[in-house]
PDB file of C-alpha atoms in Angstrom:
ATOM      1  CA  TYR A   1      -1.035  15.697 -28.134  1.00  0.00           C
ATOM      2  CA  GLY A   2       0.793  12.664 -26.712  1.00  0.00           C
ATOM      3  CA  ASP A   3       2.692  12.264 -23.451  1.00  0.00           C
ATOM      4  CA  GLY A   4       3.693  15.298 -21.464  1.00  0.00           C
ATOM      5  CA  VAL A   5       4.661  16.567 -18.042  1.00  0.00           C
ATOM      6  CA  VAL A   6       2.703  19.276 -16.225  1.00  0.00           C
ATOM      7  CA  LYS A   7       5.159  22.032 -15.301  1.00  0.00           C
ATOM      8  CA  GLU A   8       2.818  24.566 -13.736  1.00  0.00           C
ATOM      9  CA  PHE A   9      -0.785  25.621 -13.300  1.00  0.00           C
ATOM     10  CA  ARG A  10      -1.920  29.188 -13.891  1.00  0.00           C
ATOM     11  CA  ALA A  11      -4.800  29.820 -11.536  1.00  0.00           C
ATOM     12  CA  SER A  12      -5.550  33.170 -13.178  1.00  0.00           C
ATOM     13  CA  ASP A  13      -6.891  31.570 -16.371  1.00  0.00           C
ATOM     14  CA  GLY A  14      -7.072  27.842 -15.474  1.00  0.00           C
ATOM     15  CA  PHE A  15      -4.399  26.678 -17.936  1.00  0.00           C
ATOM     16  CA  TYR A  16      -1.720  24.047 -17.347  1.00  0.00           C
ATOM     17  CA  CYS A  17       1.740  24.531 -18.829  1.00  0.00           C
ATOM     18  CA  VAL A  18       2.682  21.102 -20.241  1.00  0.00           C
ATOM     19  CA  SER A  19       6.013  19.998 -21.735  1.00  0.00           C
ATOM     20  CA  LEU A  20       5.187  17.602 -24.582  1.00  0.00           C
ATOM     21  CA  LEU A  21       7.557  14.669 -24.968  1.00  0.00           C
ATOM     22  CA  LEU A  22       8.908  12.590 -27.836  1.00  0.00           C
ATOM     23  CA  LYS A  23       9.077   8.796 -27.457  1.00  0.00           C
ATOM     24  CA  SER A  24      12.721   9.252 -26.410  1.00  0.00           C
ATOM     25  CA  GLY A  25      11.571  11.413 -23.497  1.00  0.00           C
ATOM     26  CA  LYS A  26      12.954  14.691 -24.868  1.00  0.00           C
ATOM     27  CA  VAL A  27      10.797  17.804 -24.729  1.00  0.00           C
ATOM     28  CA  PHE A  28       9.756  18.956 -28.211  1.00  0.00           C
ATOM     29  CA  ALA A  29       7.123  21.592 -27.410  1.00  0.00           C
ATOM     30  CA  THR A  30       5.264  23.418 -24.686  1.00  0.00           C
ATOM     31  CA  ALA A  31       1.475  23.444 -24.676  1.00  0.00           C
ATOM     32  CA  TYR A  32      -1.010  25.423 -22.628  1.00  0.00           C
ATOM     33  CA  LEU A  33      -4.014  23.207 -21.978  1.00  0.00           C
ATOM     34  CA  GLN A  34      -7.173  23.331 -19.942  1.00  0.00           C
ATOM     35  CA  GLU A  35      -8.007  20.486 -17.573  1.00  0.00           C
ATOM     36  CA  ASP A  36     -10.588  18.850 -19.856  1.00  0.00           C
ATOM     37  CA  SER A  37      -7.953  18.508 -22.610  1.00  0.00           C
ATOM     38  CA  MET A  38      -5.721  16.297 -20.467  1.00  0.00           C
ATOM     39  CA  SER A  39      -5.802  12.775 -19.101  1.00  0.00           C
ATOM     40  CA  TYR A  40      -3.309  10.929 -16.968  1.00  0.00           C
ATOM     41  CA  ARG A  41      -1.129   7.968 -17.789  1.00  0.00           C
ATOM     42  CA  LEU A  42      -0.507   5.267 -15.237  1.00  0.00           C
ATOM     43  CA  ALA A  43       3.129   4.180 -14.935  1.00  0.00           C
ATOM     44  CA  ARG A  44       3.825   1.230 -17.235  1.00  0.00           C
ATOM     45  CA  GLY A  45       2.843  -2.143 -15.767  1.00  0.00           C
ATOM     46  CA  CYS A  46       1.625  -0.672 -12.458  1.00  0.00           C
ATOM     47  CA  GLN A  47      -1.717  -0.774 -10.669  1.00  0.00           C
ATOM     48  CA  GLU A  48      -3.096   1.344  -7.876  1.00  0.00           C
ATOM     49  CA  GLY A  49      -2.859  -0.393  -4.500  1.00  0.00           C
ATOM     50  CA  TYR A  50       0.202  -2.475  -5.412  1.00  0.00           C
ATOM     51  CA  PRO A  51       3.910  -2.104  -4.555  1.00  0.00           C
ATOM     52  CA  VAL A  52       6.207  -0.249  -6.952  1.00  0.00           C
ATOM     53  CA  LEU A  53       9.879   0.651  -7.254  1.00  0.00           C
ATOM     54  CA  THR A  54      10.759   4.323  -7.735  1.00  0.00           C
ATOM     55  CA  LYS A  55      13.717   5.622  -9.709  1.00  0.00           C
ATOM     56  CA  TYR A  56      15.162   6.818  -6.390  1.00  0.00           C
ATOM     57  CA  GLY A  57      15.619   3.227  -5.205  1.00  0.00           C
ATOM     58  CA  LEU A  58      12.722   3.369  -2.739  1.00  0.00           C
ATOM     59  CA  SER A  59       9.878   0.901  -2.869  1.00  0.00           C
ATOM     60  CA  GLY A  60       6.368   1.727  -1.802  1.00  0.00           C
ATOM     61  CA  VAL A  61       2.687   1.248  -2.527  1.00  0.00           C
ATOM     62  CA  LEU A  62       1.039   3.204  -5.354  1.00  0.00           C
ATOM     63  CA  GLN A  63      -1.947   4.611  -3.467  1.00  0.00           C
ATOM     64  CA  SER A  64      -3.538   6.703  -6.194  1.00  0.00           C
ATOM     65  CA  VAL A  65      -3.004   8.738  -9.334  1.00  0.00           C
ATOM     66  CA  ASN A  66      -4.313  12.285  -9.676  1.00  0.00           C
ATOM     67  CA  PRO A  67      -6.608  12.113 -12.732  1.00  0.00           C
ATOM     68  CA  THR A  68      -5.833  15.621 -13.968  1.00  0.00           C
ATOM     69  CA  THR A  69      -2.092  15.890 -13.408  1.00  0.00           C
ATOM     70  CA  GLY A  70      -1.032  12.221 -13.523  1.00  0.00           C
ATOM     71  CA  VAL A  71       0.927  12.607 -10.297  1.00  0.00           C
ATOM     72  CA  HIS A  72       1.450   9.184  -8.684  1.00  0.00           C
ATOM     73  CA  ASN A  73       1.009   9.130  -4.892  1.00  0.00           C
ATOM     74  CA  VAL A  74       3.341   6.474  -3.480  1.00  0.00           C
ATOM     75  CA  ILE A  75       3.525   5.628   0.242  1.00  0.00           C
ATOM     76  CA  ILE A  76       6.963   4.415   1.341  1.00  0.00           C
ATOM     77  CA  PRO A  77       6.278   2.094   4.328  1.00  0.00           C
ATOM     78  CA  SER A  78       9.940   1.773   5.356  1.00  0.00           C
ATOM     79  CA  CYS A  79      10.098   5.460   6.314  1.00  0.00           C
ATOM     80  CA  GLY A  80       6.437   6.490   6.459  1.00  0.00           C
ATOM     81  CA  ALA A  81       6.769   9.028   3.631  1.00  0.00           C
ATOM     82  CA  MET A  82       4.397  10.008   0.831  1.00  0.00           C
ATOM     83  CA  CYS A  83       6.024  10.684  -2.550  1.00  0.00           C
ATOM     84  CA  TYR A  84       4.348  12.607  -5.352  1.00  0.00           C
ATOM     85  CA  LEU A  85       5.908  11.273  -8.559  1.00  0.00           C
ATOM     86  CA  GLN A  86       5.565  11.615 -12.318  1.00  0.00           C
ATOM     87  CA  PRO A  87       4.875   8.341 -14.194  1.00  0.00           C
ATOM     88  CA  ASP A  88       8.478   8.132 -15.439  1.00  0.00           C
ATOM     89  CA  GLN A  89       9.709   8.183 -11.828  1.00  0.00           C
ATOM     90  CA  VAL A  90       7.953   4.876 -11.113  1.00  0.00           C
ATOM     91  CA  VAL A  91      10.222   2.162 -12.505  1.00  0.00           C
ATOM     92  CA  ARG A  92       8.129  -0.998 -12.180  1.00  0.00           C
ATOM     93  CA  GLN A  93       5.601  -2.933 -10.144  1.00  0.00           C
ATOM     94  CA  LEU A  94       6.982  -5.167  -7.369  1.00  0.00           C
ATOM     95  CA  LYS A  95       5.629  -8.158  -5.466  1.00  0.00           C
ATOM     96  CA  ALA A  96       6.176  -6.399  -2.100  1.00  0.00           C
ATOM     97  CA  ALA A  97       7.695  -3.150  -0.877  1.00  0.00           C
ATOM     98  CA  VAL A  98      10.460  -2.840   1.696  1.00  0.00           C
ATOM     99  CA  GLY A  99       8.853  -2.911   5.146  1.00  0.00           C
ATOM    100  CA  GLU A 100       5.852  -5.008   4.110  1.00  0.00           C
ATOM    101  CA  ASP A 101       4.944  -8.359   5.624  1.00  0.00           C
ATOM    102  CA  VAL A 102       5.164 -11.459   3.422  1.00  0.00           C
ATOM    103  CA  SER A 103       4.450 -15.160   3.751  1.00  0.00           C
ATOM    104  CA  THR A 104       6.995 -17.754   2.581  1.00  0.00           C
ATOM    105  CA  LYS A 105       7.048 -21.542   2.763  1.00  0.00           C
ATOM    106  CA  PHE A 106       9.438 -21.081   5.699  1.00  0.00           C
ATOM    107  CA  GLY A 107       7.037 -18.812   7.601  1.00  0.00           C
ATOM    108  CA  ASP A 108       6.125 -15.139   7.727  1.00  0.00           C
ATOM    109  CA  GLY A 109       8.659 -12.362   7.422  1.00  0.00           C
ATOM    110  CA  LYS A 110       9.299  -8.750   6.487  1.00  0.00           C
ATOM    111  CA  VAL A 111      10.928  -7.459   3.300  1.00  0.00           C
ATOM    112  CA  MET A 112      14.151  -5.712   4.305  1.00  0.00           C
ATOM    113  CA  LYS A 113      15.597  -4.928   0.871  1.00  0.00           C
ATOM    114  CA  TYR A 114      14.924  -5.308  -2.843  1.00  0.00           C
ATOM    115  CA  ARG A 115      17.768  -5.743  -5.350  1.00  0.00           C
ATOM    116  CA  LEU A 116      16.910  -4.663  -8.893  1.00  0.00           C
ATOM    117  CA  SER A 117      20.203  -6.090 -10.247  1.00  0.00           C
ATOM    118  CA  ASP A 118      19.088  -9.718  -9.739  1.00  0.00           C
ATOM    119  CA  ASP A 119      15.384  -9.202  -8.873  1.00  0.00           C
ATOM    120  CA  LYS A 120      15.794 -10.665  -5.353  1.00  0.00           C
ATOM    121  CA  TYR A 121      14.065  -9.772  -2.117  1.00  0.00           C
ATOM    122  CA  GLU A 122      15.828  -9.947   1.244  1.00  0.00           C
ATOM    123  CA  ILE A 123      13.278 -11.213   3.760  1.00  0.00           C
ATOM    124  CA  LYS A 124      13.874 -11.384   7.515  1.00  0.00           C
ATOM    125  CA  LEU A 125      11.844 -14.280   8.861  1.00  0.00           C
ATOM    126  CA  THR A 126       9.957 -13.767  12.125  1.00  0.00           C
ATOM    127  CA  TRP A 127      11.369 -16.897  13.764  1.00  0.00           C
ATOM    128  CA  GLY A 128      15.016 -16.974  14.783  1.00  0.00           C
ATOM    129  CA  GLY A 129      15.993 -13.892  12.801  1.00  0.00           C
ATOM    130  CA  ALA A 130      16.876 -15.940   9.704  1.00  0.00           C
ATOM    131  CA  THR A 131      17.306 -14.089   6.402  1.00  0.00           C
ATOM    132  CA  LEU A 132      15.875 -15.443   3.155  1.00  0.00           C
ATOM    133  CA  TYR A 133      16.935 -14.257  -0.307  1.00  0.00           C
ATOM    134  CA  ALA A 134      13.962 -14.964  -2.531  1.00  0.00           C
ATOM    135  CA  GLU A 135      12.478 -14.425  -5.962  1.00  0.00           C
ATOM    136  CA  ALA A 136       8.997 -12.925  -6.223  1.00  0.00           C
ATOM    137  CA  LYS A 137       7.376 -16.226  -7.185  1.00  0.00           C
ATOM    138  CA  THR A 138       8.458 -17.877  -3.907  1.00  0.00           C
ATOM    139  CA  PHE A 139       6.439 -15.731  -1.471  1.00  0.00           C
ATOM    140  CA  ASP A 140       3.122 -13.910  -1.095  1.00  0.00           C
ATOM    141  CA  ARG A 141       2.488 -10.390   0.051  1.00  0.00           C
ATOM    142  CA  ILE A 142       0.320 -10.127   3.153  1.00  0.00           C
ATOM    143  CA  ASP A 143      -2.023  -7.354   2.069  1.00  0.00           C
ATOM    144  CA  ASP A 144      -3.449  -5.834   5.226  1.00  0.00           C
ATOM    145  CA  ARG A 145      -4.562  -2.503   3.802  1.00  0.00           C
ATOM    146  CA  MET A 146      -8.064  -3.084   5.159  1.00  0.00           C
ATOM    147  CA  GLU A 147      -6.820  -3.903   8.659  1.00  0.00           C
ATOM    148  CA  TYR A 148      -7.279  -1.088  11.162  1.00  0.00           C
ATOM    149  CA  LYS A 149      -4.082  -0.141  12.945  1.00  0.00           C
ATOM    150  CA  GLY A 150      -5.528   2.577  15.131  1.00  0.00           C
ATOM    151  CA  GLY A 151      -4.080   4.082  18.235  1.00  0.00           C
ATOM    152  CA  PHE A 152      -6.020   2.389  21.017  1.00  0.00           C
ATOM    153  CA  ARG A 153      -5.003  -1.240  20.341  1.00  0.00           C
ATOM    154  CA  MET A 154      -8.632  -2.300  20.542  1.00  0.00           C
ATOM    155  CA  GLY A 155      -8.335  -5.360  18.261  1.00  0.00           C
ATOM    156  CA  TRP A 156      -9.135  -7.604  21.217  1.00  0.00           C
ATOM    157  CA  ILE A 157     -12.651  -6.230  21.369  1.00  0.00           C
ATOM    158  CA  LEU A 158     -13.315  -7.298  17.768  1.00  0.00           C
ATOM    159  CA  ASN A 159     -12.082 -10.771  18.689  1.00  0.00           C
ATOM    160  CA  PHE A 160     -14.450 -10.698  21.644  1.00  0.00           C
ATOM    161  CA  PHE A 161     -17.440  -9.725  19.466  1.00  0.00           C
ATOM    162  CA  TYR A 162     -16.828 -12.103  16.603  1.00  0.00           C
ATOM    163  CA  SER A 163     -15.176 -15.145  18.187  1.00  0.00           C
ATOM    164  CA  ARG A 164     -17.973 -15.756  20.673  1.00  0.00           C
ATOM    165  CA  GLU A 165     -20.042 -17.948  18.335  1.00  0.00           C
ATOM    166  CA  GLU A 166     -18.008 -21.101  18.994  1.00  0.00           C
ATOM    167  CA  ASN A 167     -17.793 -20.381  22.743  1.00  0.00           C
ATOM    168  CA  LYS A 168     -21.516 -20.047  23.400  1.00  0.00           C
ATOM    169  CA  GLU A 169     -22.692 -22.379  26.124  1.00  0.00           C
ATOM    170  CA  ASP A 170     -26.321 -21.478  26.556  1.00  0.00           C
ATOM    171  CA  GLY A 171     -27.070 -20.737  22.896  1.00  0.00           C
ATOM    172  CA  ALA A 172     -29.114 -17.646  23.787  1.00  0.00           C
ATOM    173  CA  PRO A 173     -28.530 -14.699  21.486  1.00  0.00           C
ATOM    174  CA  ARG A 174     -27.095 -11.586  23.046  1.00  0.00           C
ATOM    175  CA  SER A 175     -26.825  -8.064  21.744  1.00  0.00           C
ATOM    176  CA  ARG A 176     -23.566  -6.324  21.033  1.00  0.00           C
ATOM    177  CA  SER A 177     -24.710  -3.381  23.146  1.00  0.00           C
ATOM    178  CA  ASN A 178     -24.262  -5.299  26.401  1.00  0.00           C
ATOM    179  CA  SER A 179     -20.869  -6.785  25.505  1.00  0.00           C
ATOM    180  CA  PHE A 180     -18.967  -4.840  28.150  1.00  0.00           C
ATOM    181  CA  SER A 181     -21.274  -5.865  30.950  1.00  0.00           C
ATOM    182  CA  MET A 182     -21.199  -9.439  29.669  1.00  0.00           C
ATOM    183  CA  LEU A 183     -17.389  -9.456  29.873  1.00  0.00           C
ATOM    184  CA  SER A 184     -17.481  -9.529  33.662  1.00  0.00           C
ATOM    185  CA  GLN A 185     -20.078 -12.318  33.629  1.00  0.00           C
ATOM    186  CA  SER A 186     -18.416 -14.292  30.844  1.00  0.00           C
ATOM    187  CA  ASN A 187     -16.096 -17.237  31.308  1.00  0.00           C
ATOM    188  CA  VAL A 188     -13.740 -15.716  28.711  1.00  0.00           C
ATOM    189  CA  SER A 189     -10.769 -13.931  30.251  1.00  0.00           C
ATOM    190  CA  THR A 190      -9.210 -10.870  28.637  1.00  0.00           C
ATOM    191  CA  ARG A 191      -5.869 -12.704  28.685  1.00  0.00           C
ATOM    192  CA  SER A 192      -7.187 -15.238  26.135  1.00  0.00           C
ATOM    193  CA  LEU A 193      -8.230 -12.442  23.766  1.00  0.00           C
ATOM    194  CA  ARG A 194      -4.731 -11.044  23.198  1.00  0.00           C
TER     195      ARG A 194
END
């Protein structure tokens, strides 16, 4: 049938009301389709898990796309919001979203703003509060999606478990189950683990 936008779902009979679109984006017909007759379209040039710019001027990370409706789930890190967008509401893929950490040749920083007019990123560097205006090719996104940012600030314990190899003095293996009791007997202070 071509591209379309899901307008509603009728739970009574399982049909989706879909506005079918011309290449120009104008609606030319309405179709009533069952789920197995539809597939989704990913926004042009975008990939799941990467930053995107929305038509509302917000940048975020495209988390996922609903396979039946094509709704794009975009997390906006600058305000902690989740947006549910149609493919035409996602303008383009970006190198980094506002609020994300990046690495430049001048050090690490955080993206404060993206300007579509000249494709520049405003990056506040972590040292001295300097501001860098950069093109995408001049920095790298620090992708920490796999990093746990839980509520108990227990990252030090992972450092304790996994950084002990180089600090072993006696060479005897020890189990992870006795790590807490070993902390009091160890020559490693908790201050050095932060």
